[in-house]
Short mmCIF file of C-alpha atoms in Angstrom, two decimals:
data_model
loop_
_atom_site.label_atom_id
_atom_site.label_comp_id
_atom_site.label_asym_id
_atom_site.label_seq_id
_atom_site.Cartn_x
_atom_site.Cartn_y
_atom_site.Cartn_z
CA MET A 1 59.22 14.46 -30.93
CA PHE A 2 60.69 14.15 -27.40
CA SER A 3 60.94 18.17 -27.15
CA LYS A 4 57.41 18.28 -28.06
CA GLN A 5 56.28 16.06 -25.68
CA PHE A 6 58.41 17.56 -22.99
CA ALA A 7 56.86 21.04 -23.65
CA LYS A 8 53.47 19.74 -22.87
CA LEU A 9 54.63 17.82 -19.57
CA ARG A 10 56.24 20.79 -18.02
CA THR A 11 53.90 22.58 -15.40
CA GLY A 12 56.43 24.53 -13.09
CA PHE A 13 56.43 26.53 -9.93
CA SER A 14 54.45 29.45 -11.16
CA ALA A 15 51.59 31.66 -9.73
CA GLN A 16 48.73 29.35 -9.62
CA LYS A 17 48.68 28.84 -13.43
CA LEU A 18 46.94 31.62 -14.60
CA TYR A 19 49.49 31.70 -17.19
CA THR A 20 52.81 29.62 -17.82
CA PRO A 21 55.92 29.82 -20.16
CA THR A 22 55.82 27.76 -23.29
CA VAL A 23 58.88 25.67 -21.85
CA ARG A 24 58.28 24.24 -18.37
CA THR A 25 58.80 21.33 -16.10
CA ASP A 26 56.75 18.95 -13.56
CA GLY A 27 55.62 21.88 -11.56
CA ILE A 28 54.04 23.05 -8.52
CA PHE A 29 51.51 25.79 -9.18
CA ARG A 30 48.50 25.47 -11.51
CA PHE A 31 49.06 29.32 -11.55
CA PHE A 32 48.77 30.63 -15.07
CA VAL A 33 46.79 28.34 -17.45
CA ALA A 34 47.13 29.58 -20.87
CA ARG A 35 49.87 27.77 -22.99
CA ALA A 36 51.41 24.99 -21.11
CA ALA A 37 50.26 22.15 -18.81
CA LYS A 38 46.87 22.12 -19.98
CA PRO A 39 45.24 18.72 -21.30
CA ILE A 40 44.83 18.03 -25.08
CA VAL A 41 41.33 18.96 -25.48
CA THR A 42 39.68 20.43 -28.24
CA ARG A 43 37.73 23.66 -27.21
CA PRO A 44 34.15 23.84 -27.95
CA SER A 45 34.62 26.82 -29.93
CA SER A 46 36.80 24.80 -32.16
CA ILE A 47 34.18 21.98 -32.26
CA LEU A 48 31.36 24.41 -33.17
CA HIS A 49 33.61 26.13 -35.70
CA SER A 50 34.24 22.55 -37.44
CA ALA A 51 30.44 21.89 -37.32
CA ARG A 52 29.72 25.44 -39.03
CA SER A 53 32.07 24.38 -41.81
CA TYR A 54 29.71 21.68 -43.24
CA ALA A 55 26.74 21.77 -44.88
CA THR A 56 25.02 19.02 -42.43
CA TYR A 57 25.27 18.73 -38.87
CA ARG A 58 27.90 16.59 -37.57
CA SER A 59 28.07 15.54 -33.85
CA PHE A 60 31.70 15.52 -33.25
CA ASP A 61 33.45 13.37 -35.84
CA ASN A 62 31.63 10.28 -35.44
CA SER A 63 30.99 9.79 -39.11
CA SER A 64 33.94 7.42 -40.00
CA PRO A 65 34.99 5.67 -36.50
CA LEU A 66 37.82 3.40 -36.63
CA LEU A 67 35.72 0.23 -35.78
CA SER A 68 32.10 1.28 -35.87
CA LEU A 69 29.64 -0.72 -33.62
CA LYS A 70 26.99 0.00 -36.13
CA SER A 71 28.63 -1.99 -38.81
CA GLY A 72 30.26 -5.09 -39.28
CA ASN A 73 30.53 -7.94 -36.78
CA ARG A 74 29.80 -6.56 -33.32
CA THR A 75 30.81 -9.88 -31.75
CA LYS A 76 34.26 -9.52 -33.06
CA GLN A 77 34.31 -5.90 -32.17
CA ILE A 78 33.76 -6.45 -28.65
CA GLN A 79 36.11 -9.53 -28.47
CA TRP A 80 39.10 -7.11 -29.91
CA VAL A 81 38.20 -4.43 -27.39
CA GLY A 82 38.08 -6.97 -24.58
CA ALA A 83 41.27 -8.77 -25.76
CA ALA A 84 43.14 -5.21 -26.03
CA THR A 85 42.07 -4.29 -22.66
CA ILE A 86 43.41 -7.44 -21.16
CA VAL A 87 46.74 -7.04 -22.70
CA ILE A 88 47.06 -3.59 -21.66
CA GLY A 89 45.97 -4.36 -17.94
CA ILE A 90 48.71 -7.20 -17.94
CA PHE A 91 51.39 -4.87 -19.36
CA TYR A 92 50.24 -2.19 -16.88
CA ILE A 93 50.35 -4.30 -13.81
CA SER A 94 53.86 -5.79 -14.76
CA ASN A 95 55.35 -2.18 -15.06
CA LEU A 96 54.06 -0.67 -11.81
CA GLU A 97 56.70 0.61 -9.36
CA GLU A 98 56.62 2.27 -5.88
CA ALA A 99 57.23 6.05 -5.63
CA PRO A 100 59.62 7.40 -3.29
CA TYR A 101 58.41 8.84 0.15
CA SER A 102 54.90 8.56 -0.63
CA HIS A 103 55.15 4.67 -1.70
CA ARG A 104 52.59 5.52 -4.21
CA SER A 105 52.13 2.51 -7.03
CA ARG A 106 52.71 3.98 -10.17
CA PHE A 107 53.30 3.09 -13.94
CA MET A 108 56.86 3.54 -15.32
CA ILE A 109 58.41 2.48 -18.41
CA VAL A 110 60.66 5.36 -19.27
CA SER A 111 64.33 4.72 -18.42
CA PRO A 112 66.43 7.38 -16.54
CA LYS A 113 68.63 7.80 -19.56
CA LEU A 114 65.69 8.52 -21.64
CA GLU A 115 64.33 10.95 -19.10
CA ALA A 116 67.85 12.72 -18.87
CA PHE A 117 67.74 13.01 -22.81
CA VAL A 118 64.27 14.56 -22.52
CA GLY A 119 65.69 16.93 -19.81
CA SER A 120 68.62 18.09 -21.76
CA GLN A 121 66.61 18.66 -24.75
CA GLY A 122 64.32 21.09 -22.63
CA TYR A 123 67.35 22.81 -21.14
CA GLU A 124 68.70 23.63 -24.43
CA GLU A 125 65.25 24.95 -25.52
CA THR A 126 65.06 26.80 -22.41
CA LEU A 127 68.25 28.49 -22.53
CA ALA A 128 67.81 29.47 -26.24
CA GLN A 129 64.28 31.18 -25.18
CA TYR A 130 65.85 33.12 -22.20
CA ARG A 131 69.47 33.60 -22.75
CA PRO A 132 69.28 37.33 -23.00
CA TYR A 133 67.43 37.55 -19.57
CA LEU A 134 70.08 35.18 -17.44
CA LEU A 135 71.22 37.08 -14.63
CA PRO A 136 75.32 36.78 -14.44
CA GLU A 137 76.60 34.14 -11.75
CA ASN A 138 77.62 37.00 -9.57
CA HIS A 139 74.37 38.37 -9.28
CA PRO A 140 73.01 38.46 -5.71
CA ASP A 141 69.58 36.75 -6.72
CA VAL A 142 71.77 33.87 -8.62
CA LYS A 143 73.77 33.64 -5.37
CA ARG A 144 70.59 33.42 -3.04
CA VAL A 145 69.10 30.83 -5.06
CA LYS A 146 72.10 28.66 -5.14
CA LYS A 147 72.82 29.08 -1.69
CA VAL A 148 69.10 27.38 -0.91
CA MET A 149 69.64 24.94 -3.72
CA LYS A 150 72.85 23.61 -2.14
CA ARG A 151 71.03 22.48 1.05
CA ILE A 152 68.07 20.70 -0.70
CA ILE A 153 70.45 19.00 -3.16
CA ASN A 154 72.09 17.53 -0.29
CA VAL A 155 69.01 15.82 0.98
CA SER A 156 67.67 14.86 -2.45
CA ASN A 157 69.75 11.81 -3.10
CA LEU A 158 70.55 13.58 -6.53
CA GLU A 159 74.17 14.97 -5.65
CA HIS A 160 75.36 12.94 -8.63
CA LEU A 161 73.66 15.24 -10.95
CA ASP A 162 75.32 17.98 -13.03
CA TRP A 163 73.08 20.63 -11.42
CA LYS A 164 73.07 24.08 -12.86
CA VAL A 165 71.21 27.25 -11.63
CA HIS A 166 69.75 29.96 -13.68
CA VAL A 167 67.74 33.23 -12.66
CA ILE A 168 65.86 34.77 -15.40
CA ASN A 169 65.14 38.49 -15.23
CA ASP A 170 62.28 38.73 -17.70
CA PRO A 171 59.81 41.39 -16.88
CA LYS A 172 57.36 39.92 -18.95
CA SER A 173 57.38 36.48 -17.50
CA PRO A 174 55.14 35.77 -14.61
CA PRO A 175 56.36 34.41 -11.14
CA ASN A 176 57.67 30.85 -11.92
CA ALA A 177 60.41 28.33 -11.36
CA PHE A 178 61.08 24.64 -12.29
CA VAL A 179 63.79 22.08 -12.23
CA LEU A 180 64.41 19.88 -15.39
CA PRO A 181 65.42 16.24 -15.33
CA GLY A 182 69.10 16.17 -14.87
CA GLY A 183 69.36 18.92 -12.30
CA LYS A 184 68.85 22.27 -14.27
CA VAL A 185 67.09 24.77 -12.31
CA PHE A 186 65.36 28.01 -13.67
CA VAL A 187 63.79 30.69 -11.34
CA PHE A 188 62.12 33.71 -12.59
CA SER A 189 63.27 36.81 -10.58
CA SER A 190 59.52 37.83 -10.28
CA ILE A 191 58.85 35.06 -7.79
CA LEU A 192 61.22 36.02 -5.46
CA PRO A 193 59.33 38.86 -3.75
CA ILE A 194 56.57 36.13 -3.30
CA CYS A 195 58.93 33.85 -1.81
CA LYS A 196 60.18 36.64 0.80
CA ASP A 197 62.97 34.89 2.41
CA GLU A 198 65.07 31.40 2.27
CA ASP A 199 62.40 29.46 3.80
CA GLY A 200 59.92 30.80 1.21
CA LEU A 201 62.26 30.06 -1.66
CA ALA A 202 63.18 26.82 -0.18
CA THR A 203 59.41 25.82 -0.50
CA VAL A 204 59.36 26.64 -4.14
CA LEU A 205 62.66 24.92 -4.94
CA SER A 206 62.10 21.83 -2.72
CA HIS A 207 58.87 21.20 -4.49
CA GLU A 208 60.37 21.53 -7.74
CA THR A 209 63.06 19.37 -7.14
CA ALA A 210 60.55 16.86 -5.59
CA HIS A 211 59.25 16.40 -8.89
CA GLN A 212 62.65 15.10 -10.14
CA VAL A 213 63.27 12.86 -7.01
CA ALA A 214 59.76 11.29 -7.64
CA ARG A 215 60.75 11.29 -11.66
CA HIS A 216 57.43 12.75 -12.48
CA THR A 217 58.45 13.78 -16.06
CA ALA A 218 59.25 10.03 -16.58
CA GLU A 219 55.82 9.02 -15.23
CA HIS A 220 54.12 11.48 -17.73
CA LEU A 221 56.07 10.04 -20.51
CA SER A 222 55.36 6.54 -19.45
CA LYS A 223 51.57 7.14 -19.48
CA ALA A 224 51.40 8.84 -22.77
CA PRO A 225 51.05 5.68 -24.82
CA ILE A 226 48.54 4.34 -22.29
CA TYR A 227 46.34 7.29 -23.11
CA ILE A 228 46.40 7.11 -26.72
CA ILE A 229 45.72 3.29 -26.65
CA LEU A 230 42.70 3.97 -24.55
CA GLY A 231 41.72 6.85 -26.88
CA LEU A 232 41.61 4.21 -29.63
CA ILE A 233 39.46 1.65 -27.61
CA LEU A 234 37.12 4.36 -26.66
CA TYR A 235 36.67 5.36 -30.45
CA THR A 236 35.65 2.00 -31.32
CA ILE A 237 32.44 2.64 -28.70
CA THR A 238 32.05 6.28 -29.18
CA GLY A 239 33.31 7.24 -32.57
CA SER A 240 34.22 10.61 -31.26
CA SER A 241 38.00 11.32 -30.59
CA GLN A 242 37.02 14.80 -28.97
CA LEU A 243 34.69 13.18 -26.63
CA ASN A 244 37.32 10.72 -25.77
CA GLN A 245 39.96 13.35 -25.14
CA LEU A 246 37.67 15.00 -22.74
CA LEU A 247 36.74 11.55 -20.90
CA ILE A 248 40.60 10.77 -20.57
CA SER A 249 41.56 14.14 -19.58
CA GLY A 250 38.90 14.83 -16.92
CA LEU A 251 38.92 11.16 -15.50
CA LEU A 252 42.71 10.17 -15.78
CA LYS A 253 45.14 12.89 -17.00
CA LEU A 254 44.26 15.78 -14.81
CA PRO A 255 43.59 13.78 -11.49
CA ALA A 256 46.87 11.92 -12.08
CA SER A 257 48.48 15.42 -12.41
CA ARG A 258 47.08 16.81 -9.48
CA GLU A 259 48.25 13.78 -7.55
CA MET A 260 51.70 14.17 -8.59
CA GLU A 261 51.38 17.89 -7.38
CA ARG A 262 50.26 16.87 -4.08
CA GLU A 263 53.13 14.19 -3.88
CA ALA A 264 55.55 16.80 -4.70
CA ASP A 265 54.29 19.15 -1.89
CA TYR A 266 54.57 16.44 0.43
CA ILE A 267 58.19 15.37 -0.68
CA GLY A 268 59.38 18.83 -0.85
CA LEU A 269 57.99 19.23 2.75
CA MET A 270 60.02 16.35 4.02
CA MET A 271 63.30 17.65 2.11
CA MET A 272 62.68 21.20 3.79
CA GLY A 273 62.77 19.49 7.15
CA LYS A 274 65.92 17.40 6.43
CA ALA A 275 67.65 20.34 5.06
CA CYS A 276 66.95 22.61 8.27
CA PHE A 277 64.35 24.68 6.74
CA ASN A 278 61.12 26.10 8.28
CA PRO A 279 58.55 23.62 7.00
CA GLY A 280 55.69 26.04 8.41
CA GLU A 281 56.97 28.73 6.07
CA ALA A 282 55.31 26.53 3.21
CA VAL A 283 52.01 27.65 4.60
CA HIS A 284 52.72 31.33 4.64
CA LEU A 285 54.21 31.36 1.14
CA TRP A 286 50.76 29.58 -0.23
CA GLU A 287 48.98 32.36 1.62
CA ARG A 288 51.09 35.03 -0.20
CA MET A 289 50.53 33.20 -3.30
CA THR A 290 46.95 33.10 -2.74
CA GLU A 291 46.83 37.04 -2.32
CA PHE A 292 48.83 37.47 -5.38
CA GLU A 293 46.15 35.28 -7.25
CA LYS A 294 43.27 37.38 -6.12
CA ALA A 295 45.18 40.15 -7.07
CA ILE A 296 45.56 39.17 -10.56
CA THR A 297 41.85 38.06 -10.96
CA SER A 298 40.59 41.26 -9.53
CA GLY A 299 42.78 43.32 -12.07
CA ARG A 300 44.83 45.01 -9.24
CA LEU A 301 47.92 43.54 -10.83
CA HIS A 302 48.68 43.05 -14.66
CA SER A 303 50.04 39.82 -16.01
CA SER A 304 49.49 37.87 -19.24
CA PRO A 305 45.93 36.74 -20.19
CA GLY A 306 44.29 33.93 -18.41
CA GLY A 307 42.02 33.08 -15.39
CA MET A 308 41.70 30.69 -12.54
CA VAL A 309 39.94 27.22 -13.38
CA PRO A 310 38.05 24.93 -11.20
CA GLU A 311 40.29 22.54 -9.29
CA PHE A 312 38.79 19.37 -11.40
CA LEU A 313 39.69 20.98 -14.63
CA SER A 314 43.22 22.07 -13.52
CA THR A 315 46.68 20.02 -13.43
CA HIS A 316 47.08 21.42 -9.72
CA PRO A 317 45.15 21.48 -6.49
CA SER A 318 43.68 24.54 -5.59
CA SER A 319 45.69 26.81 -3.11
CA GLN A 320 43.55 26.47 -0.21
CA ASN A 321 43.46 22.42 -0.46
CA ARG A 322 47.26 22.89 -0.78
CA ILE A 323 47.45 24.77 2.32
CA GLN A 324 45.36 22.34 4.22
CA PHE A 325 47.31 19.19 3.00
CA ILE A 326 50.57 20.96 4.07
CA ARG A 327 49.35 21.57 7.39
CA SER A 328 48.47 18.08 7.69
CA ALA A 329 51.94 17.04 6.84
CA LEU A 330 53.89 19.52 9.18
CA PRO A 331 54.28 17.42 12.17
CA GLU A 332 55.92 14.65 10.00
CA ALA A 333 58.54 17.37 8.43
CA GLU A 334 59.27 18.87 11.76
CA GLN A 335 60.09 15.25 12.95
CA LEU A 336 62.44 14.91 10.12
CA LYS A 337 64.02 18.45 11.08
CA ASP A 338 64.36 17.24 14.51
CA GLN A 339 66.14 13.65 13.42
CA ALA A 340 68.44 16.00 11.43
CA GLY A 341 69.81 17.83 14.59
CA CYS A 342 68.46 21.00 13.20
CA TYR A 343 67.26 22.21 16.74
CA ASN A 344 70.45 21.07 18.67
CA TYR A 345 72.87 22.79 15.93
CA SER A 346 70.64 25.11 14.33
CA GLY A 347 73.70 27.53 13.61
CA LEU A 348 76.08 24.72 12.28
CA VAL A 349 73.98 22.21 10.17
CA PRO A 350 72.76 24.77 7.73
CA THR A 351 76.42 26.14 7.22
CA PHE A 352 77.74 22.84 6.64
CA MET A 353 75.18 22.19 3.97
CA GLU A 354 75.83 25.18 2.16
CA ARG A 355 79.58 24.78 2.11
CA SER A 356 79.28 21.02 0.85
CA ARG A 357 78.68 22.02 -2.66
CA TRP A 358 79.63 24.79 -5.20
#
């Protein structure tokens, strides 16, 4: 159960979500939207197909709602809905906590131990899927990724985790990277040319690590039962599970996912500053990513099927909005970089961070 739930949650650092691998993590790019990280919404085509399967026309599936407002005692039904809403509200408020860095208030009921278990399941699944494509430890690309990750780990407050770094050289996979709960890092070699240098790679890896710093996987899992209960309550009103899924996804799930992506952008940028990388390179990385997306959509580059979607239908912010947000946060990241002594000892601090692990 956890492994299936985990696969739905993973939205790694892929090129703008035109397509994503089946197994993913709380990620950065809304890049390739085909299999993973998309809301659980029944496609209109499936709804039309269902309608054609019956001799009579049926609007969604409201022929047999759980608690129909058209039958029975309306007063009792309204009281039931009101009481359930109050209970959910009290439970929600009593389990609010503050996210690191951004100080955002969020709902959290999943423990770090359960989150680690989900991460371990995802790690085994990812290894099983991509084991033939893993580059050896002594490969230059693996050494390059480890070198950057060392500095990010040292400013993440997650040094206690059992970190593992893997580079996947699968020619069929699009640019992507993700970090699983528990410190398991996967980078697809196809994203390295877009990263261009260590600062570009640090942009990707710090964002993905930021998802774990903020425990976004646990936050996704915590909200899942709330969405289910809200769906049941809405069903007593609308009698349509498909409509409820559309409402919950459009009004709650997708906006929450975009908020977590912006938060990971912010935390990742702050960690870049603390680790003495160039935070300004994040803007250039996203500009290169935007060009890559345009090449995919125009047909100049071949990739897996899928297309760009409007931001309000996506789990991730648009690239342009992302660049604008990163630019607004750059002064704060530069200030942290200055406080870390990076400008005074630019040649010594990164070297120390690289040698402090592995």
